[in-house]
CSV table of C-alpha atoms in Angstrom, one decimal:
chain,number,residue,atom,x,y,z
I,11,UNK,CA,38.5,-17.2,15.4
I,12,UNK,CA,35.0,-18.9,14.7
I,13,UNK,CA,34.3,-20.5,10.8
I,14,UNK,CA,31.5,-21.7,9.5
I,15,UNK,CA,32.6,-23.5,6.4
I,16,UNK,CA,30.5,-24.5,3.3
I,17,UNK,CA,27.7,-22.2,2.8
I,18,UNK,CA,28.7,-20.0,5.2
I,19,UNK,CA,31.7,-17.5,4.9
I,20,UNK,CA,32.2,-15.2,7.2
I,21,UNK,CA,34.8,-13.2,8.4
I,22,UNK,CA,35.2,-13.1,12.4
I,23,UNK,CA,34.7,-9.8,14.3
I,24,UNK,CA,36.9,-7.4,16.1
I,25,UNK,CA,36.1,-5.5,19.1
I,26,UNK,CA,36.9,-2.5,20.3
I,27,UNK,CA,36.1,-1.3,24.0
I,28,UNK,CA,34.1,-4.3,25.0
I,29,UNK,CA,31.9,-4.0,21.7
I,30,UNK,CA,31.8,-5.7,18.5
I,31,UNK,CA,33.6,-3.0,16.3
I,32,UNK,CA,30.3,-3.4,13.4
I,33,UNK,CA,27.5,-1.8,13.5
I,34,UNK,CA,25.0,-5.2,12.6
I,35,UNK,CA,22.3,-2.7,12.5
I,36,UNK,CA,23.4,-0.3,9.5
I,37,UNK,CA,21.4,0.0,6.5
I,38,UNK,CA,19.4,-3.1,7.4
I,39,UNK,CA,15.6,-3.6,7.0
I,40,UNK,CA,13.6,-1.4,9.2
I,41,UNK,CA,9.9,-1.2,10.1
I,42,UNK,CA,7.9,1.1,12.3
I,43,UNK,CA,4.2,1.8,13.8
I,44,UNK,CA,3.7,5.2,12.3
I,45,UNK,CA,6.5,8.0,11.1
I,46,UNK,CA,6.1,11.4,10.4
I,47,UNK,CA,8.5,13.1,7.9
I,48,UNK,CA,11.2,10.4,7.7
I,49,UNK,CA,10.5,6.9,7.9
I,50,UNK,CA,12.3,4.0,10.2
I,51,UNK,CA,15.2,3.7,7.5
I,52,UNK,CA,16.3,6.9,8.7
I,53,UNK,CA,17.7,5.6,12.2
I,54,UNK,CA,20.2,3.1,9.8
I,55,UNK,CA,21.3,5.3,7.3
I,56,UNK,CA,24.7,5.9,9.3
I,57,UNK,CA,23.9,9.7,9.5
I,58,UNK,CA,24.4,10.7,13.5
I,59,UNK,CA,23.7,14.5,13.0
I,60,UNK,CA,20.9,15.1,15.6
I,61,UNK,CA,19.2,17.7,14.2
I,62,UNK,CA,15.8,17.7,11.9
I,63,UNK,CA,17.1,19.7,9.5
I,64,UNK,CA,19.6,16.9,8.4
I,65,UNK,CA,16.3,14.6,7.3
I,66,UNK,CA,17.8,11.7,8.7
I,67,UNK,CA,16.0,11.3,12.2
I,68,UNK,CA,13.0,8.8,12.6
I,69,UNK,CA,10.0,10.5,14.2
I,70,UNK,CA,6.8,8.4,14.9
I,71,UNK,CA,3.3,9.7,14.1
I,72,UNK,CA,2.2,12.6,16.7
I,73,UNK,CA,-1.0,10.4,17.5
I,74,UNK,CA,0.4,7.1,17.6
I,75,UNK,CA,-0.1,6.1,21.5
I,76,UNK,CA,2.6,3.1,22.0
I,77,UNK,CA,5.1,3.7,19.2
I,78,UNK,CA,7.6,1.2,18.3
I,79,UNK,CA,10.9,1.4,15.5
I,80,UNK,CA,12.5,-2.8,14.4
I,81,UNK,CA,15.1,-3.4,12.9
I,82,UNK,CA,15.9,-6.8,10.8
I,83,UNK,CA,19.5,-7.9,10.8
I,84,UNK,CA,19.4,-10.3,8.6
I,85,UNK,CA,21.3,-12.6,10.6
I,86,UNK,CA,21.5,-14.1,14.1
I,87,UNK,CA,23.4,-11.9,16.7
I,88,UNK,CA,24.6,-12.2,20.2
I,89,UNK,CA,22.9,-8.5,21.2
I,90,UNK,CA,25.5,-6.9,23.9
I,91,UNK,CA,25.1,-3.2,23.0
I,92,UNK,CA,23.0,-0.5,21.1
I,93,UNK,CA,24.1,3.1,20.7
I,94,UNK,CA,21.3,5.6,20.5
I,95,UNK,CA,21.6,9.2,19.4
I,96,UNK,CA,18.7,11.2,20.3
I,97,UNK,CA,17.1,14.6,18.6
I,98,UNK,CA,18.5,18.3,19.8
I,99,UNK,CA,16.3,21.1,19.7
I,100,UNK,CA,14.2,22.7,22.1
I,101,UNK,CA,11.1,21.2,21.3
I,102,UNK,CA,12.5,18.0,21.5
I,103,UNK,CA,15.7,17.0,22.9
I,104,UNK,CA,13.8,15.0,25.4
I,105,UNK,CA,12.0,12.5,23.4
I,106,UNK,CA,13.9,9.6,23.3
I,107,UNK,CA,12.7,8.3,26.7
I,108,UNK,CA,11.5,5.4,28.7
I,109,UNK,CA,12.0,2.4,26.4
I,110,UNK,CA,12.5,-1.1,26.0
I,111,UNK,CA,15.0,-3.1,23.7
I,112,UNK,CA,13.6,-6.6,22.7
I,113,UNK,CA,15.3,-8.8,21.0
I,114,UNK,CA,13.5,-11.6,18.7
I,115,UNK,CA,14.0,-14.5,16.5
I,116,UNK,CA,11.4,-14.0,13.9
I,117,UNK,CA,9.9,-11.0,13.5
I,118,UNK,CA,7.0,-10.0,15.6
I,119,UNK,CA,4.6,-8.9,13.5
I,120,UNK,CA,4.7,-12.5,11.5
I,121,UNK,CA,4.9,-14.6,15.0
I,122,UNK,CA,3.4,-12.7,17.5
I,123,UNK,CA,2.9,-15.4,19.9
I,124,UNK,CA,6.6,-15.3,20.5
I,125,UNK,CA,7.9,-13.8,23.9
I,126,UNK,CA,9.7,-10.6,23.8
I,127,UNK,CA,13.1,-11.0,25.5
I,128,UNK,CA,13.9,-7.7,26.9
I,129,UNK,CA,17.8,-7.2,26.7
I,130,UNK,CA,17.7,-3.4,28.1
I,131,UNK,CA,14.7,-1.5,30.2
I,132,UNK,CA,15.7,2.0,29.4
I,133,UNK,CA,14.0,4.6,32.2
I,134,UNK,CA,14.7,8.6,31.5
I,135,UNK,CA,16.1,10.1,28.8
I,136,UNK,CA,18.8,9.5,27.0
I,137,UNK,CA,20.9,12.5,26.3
I,138,UNK,CA,20.8,14.4,23.3
I,139,UNK,CA,23.7,15.5,20.6
I,140,UNK,CA,25.9,12.9,20.4
I,141,UNK,CA,25.6,8.6,20.5
I,142,UNK,CA,25.6,7.1,24.0
I,143,UNK,CA,26.2,3.9,24.6
I,144,UNK,CA,23.3,1.4,26.4
I,145,UNK,CA,25.0,-2.2,27.2
I,146,UNK,CA,22.0,-4.5,27.4
I,147,UNK,CA,21.3,-5.9,30.8
I,148,UNK,CA,20.8,-9.7,29.2
I,149,UNK,CA,22.0,-10.7,26.3
I,150,UNK,CA,20.4,-12.3,23.8
I,151,UNK,CA,20.1,-14.2,20.6
I,152,UNK,CA,18.4,-12.5,17.9
I,153,UNK,CA,17.8,-11.4,14.0
I,154,UNK,CA,14.9,-8.3,15.0
I,155,UNK,CA,15.7,-5.6,17.9
I,156,UNK,CA,12.8,-3.7,18.2
I,157,UNK,CA,12.4,-0.1,20.6
I,158,UNK,CA,9.3,0.0,21.7
I,159,UNK,CA,8.2,3.1,24.1
I,160,UNK,CA,6.6,2.4,27.3
I,161,UNK,CA,4.4,5.2,27.8
I,162,UNK,CA,3.9,8.5,26.2
I,163,UNK,CA,4.1,12.4,27.8
I,164,UNK,CA,1.4,15.0,27.7
I,165,UNK,CA,1.9,17.0,24.4
I,166,UNK,CA,3.9,16.6,21.5
I,167,UNK,CA,5.7,13.6,22.7
I,168,UNK,CA,6.8,12.3,19.5
I,169,UNK,CA,9.1,9.1,19.5
I,170,UNK,CA,12.6,10.2,17.3
I,171,UNK,CA,15.4,8.3,16.8
I,172,UNK,CA,18.2,10.0,14.9
I,173,UNK,CA,20.5,6.8,14.5
I,174,UNK,CA,20.4,3.7,16.5
I,175,UNK,CA,23.9,1.4,15.9
I,176,UNK,CA,23.4,-2.3,17.1
I,177,UNK,CA,26.7,-4.3,18.2
I,178,UNK,CA,27.2,-8.0,19.4
I,179,UNK,CA,29.3,-10.9,17.5
I,180,UNK,CA,27.7,-13.1,14.9
I,181,UNK,CA,26.3,-16.4,17.1
I,182,UNK,CA,26.1,-18.7,14.1
I,183,UNK,CA,29.8,-18.9,14.7
I,184,UNK,CA,29.6,-20.2,18.4
I,185,UNK,CA,31.2,-23.1,17.1
I,186,UNK,CA,34.5,-24.5,15.6
I,187,UNK,CA,33.0,-25.6,12.0
I,188,UNK,CA,30.7,-27.3,10.4
I,189,UNK,CA,31.2,-29.5,7.4
I,190,UNK,CA,28.5,-30.1,4.7
I,191,UNK,CA,27.6,-33.2,2.8
I,192,UNK,CA,25.4,-32.5,0.2
I,193,UNK,CA,22.4,-34.5,-0.7
I,194,UNK,CA,22.9,-36.4,2.7
I,195,UNK,CA,20.8,-37.2,5.9
I,196,UNK,CA,21.7,-38.8,8.9
I,197,UNK,CA,19.2,-41.0,10.6
I,198,UNK,CA,18.3,-40.6,14.3
I,199,UNK,CA,16.0,-41.6,16.9
I,200,UNK,CA,16.7,-38.3,19.0
I,201,UNK,CA,16.4,-35.3,16.9
I,202,UNK,CA,14.6,-32.0,17.8
I,203,UNK,CA,12.8,-30.0,14.8
I,204,UNK,CA,12.3,-25.9,15.3
I,205,UNK,CA,8.8,-25.1,14.8
I,206,UNK,CA,9.0,-22.7,12.6
I,207,UNK,CA,11.7,-24.1,10.1
I,208,UNK,CA,15.1,-21.6,9.6
I,209,UNK,CA,18.1,-21.8,8.0
I,210,UNK,CA,21.1,-23.1,7.5
I,211,UNK,CA,22.6,-19.9,9.6
I,212,UNK,CA,19.6,-21.0,12.2
I,213,UNK,CA,20.4,-24.5,12.3
I,214,UNK,CA,23.8,-23.8,13.1
I,215,UNK,CA,23.2,-21.8,15.9
I,216,UNK,CA,21.1,-24.2,17.4
I,217,UNK,CA,23.1,-27.1,17.1
I,218,UNK,CA,26.1,-24.7,18.7
I,219,UNK,CA,24.1,-23.7,21.8
I,220,UNK,CA,22.9,-27.8,22.3
I,221,UNK,CA,25.4,-29.2,24.2
I,222,UNK,CA,24.2,-32.5,22.8
I,223,UNK,CA,24.3,-31.5,19.4
I,224,UNK,CA,27.2,-32.2,16.9
I,225,UNK,CA,25.4,-33.1,13.4
I,226,UNK,CA,22.1,-31.3,12.1
I,227,UNK,CA,20.2,-32.0,9.0
I,228,UNK,CA,19.1,-29.1,6.6
I,229,UNK,CA,16.1,-29.4,4.1
I,230,UNK,CA,16.8,-26.7,1.4
I,231,UNK,CA,13.1,-27.0,-0.4
I,232,UNK,CA,11.2,-25.1,3.3
I,233,UNK,CA,14.5,-24.3,5.1
I,234,UNK,CA,14.0,-26.9,8.0
I,235,UNK,CA,16.3,-28.9,10.1
I,236,UNK,CA,17.0,-31.3,12.7
I,237,UNK,CA,19.1,-31.1,15.6
I,238,UNK,CA,20.9,-34.4,16.0
I,239,UNK,CA,21.5,-35.7,19.5
I,240,UNK,CA,22.3,-39.6,18.6
I,241,UNK,CA,22.8,-40.0,15.2
I,242,UNK,CA,23.7,-43.3,13.2
I,243,UNK,CA,24.1,-43.9,9.7
I,244,UNK,CA,24.2,-40.8,7.0
I,245,UNK,CA,22.2,-41.9,3.5
I,246,UNK,CA,21.5,-40.4,0.2
I,247,UNK,CA,18.6,-37.8,0.5
I,248,UNK,CA,18.6,-35.4,-2.4
I,249,UNK,CA,16.5,-32.9,-0.7
I,250,UNK,CA,18.3,-32.8,2.9
I,251,UNK,CA,22.3,-31.9,3.6
I,252,UNK,CA,24.2,-33.2,6.2
I,253,UNK,CA,26.3,-31.2,8.6
I,254,UNK,CA,29.2,-32.2,11.1
I,255,UNK,CA,30.8,-30.6,14.2
I,256,UNK,CA,34.5,-30.5,13.2
I,257,UNK,CA,36.0,-30.7,16.5
């Protein structure tokens, strides 16, 4: 079991049939390109009823030429699997079709220049009525998961999702453990500073993915961090906290 100490207190994940047992998208904040009837939150309310009468199926607007749906996982996860439930009914059981599942570190609405990392390029129609497991072909780590439809068929072909589940381990726990020292900052001539800043969780993830990182500094006031490759002394600094990897 991995453990991130100090401000991070997170239980380990369990796994069932090759996927994390916890749906990390459940009741998390969502956004959409457009909606009709039920907005994007309907797809993460935990209700897998595939009927429109359940009033739980997200549906994009009929005139939306390039619909998309997105969830903010409120944490960083290595996305391995999504489980999709498509709407039933003679009019609508083919509306969840041909889409990309994209993983982002930051909200693409705020940072549109970041590249879309496609964990799954789905072709065809998702079978309606029951949850369908769709493993990612490439695992990416991120906080935002976006479903973006490739094209719209002629006629009334509204992008519709009754439930969208996301699975994957918490990537902040890739290292054994970090120890926090308050109001300290490690001096170093070899640091990497993420351009967009980062939370403590993001700093821990970046350090754990860098084979040369055993320490990082985090500035509380503006959520910036320094990934340290070659550290020296640790000095007093009221704006920063120092984190060291315990091995």
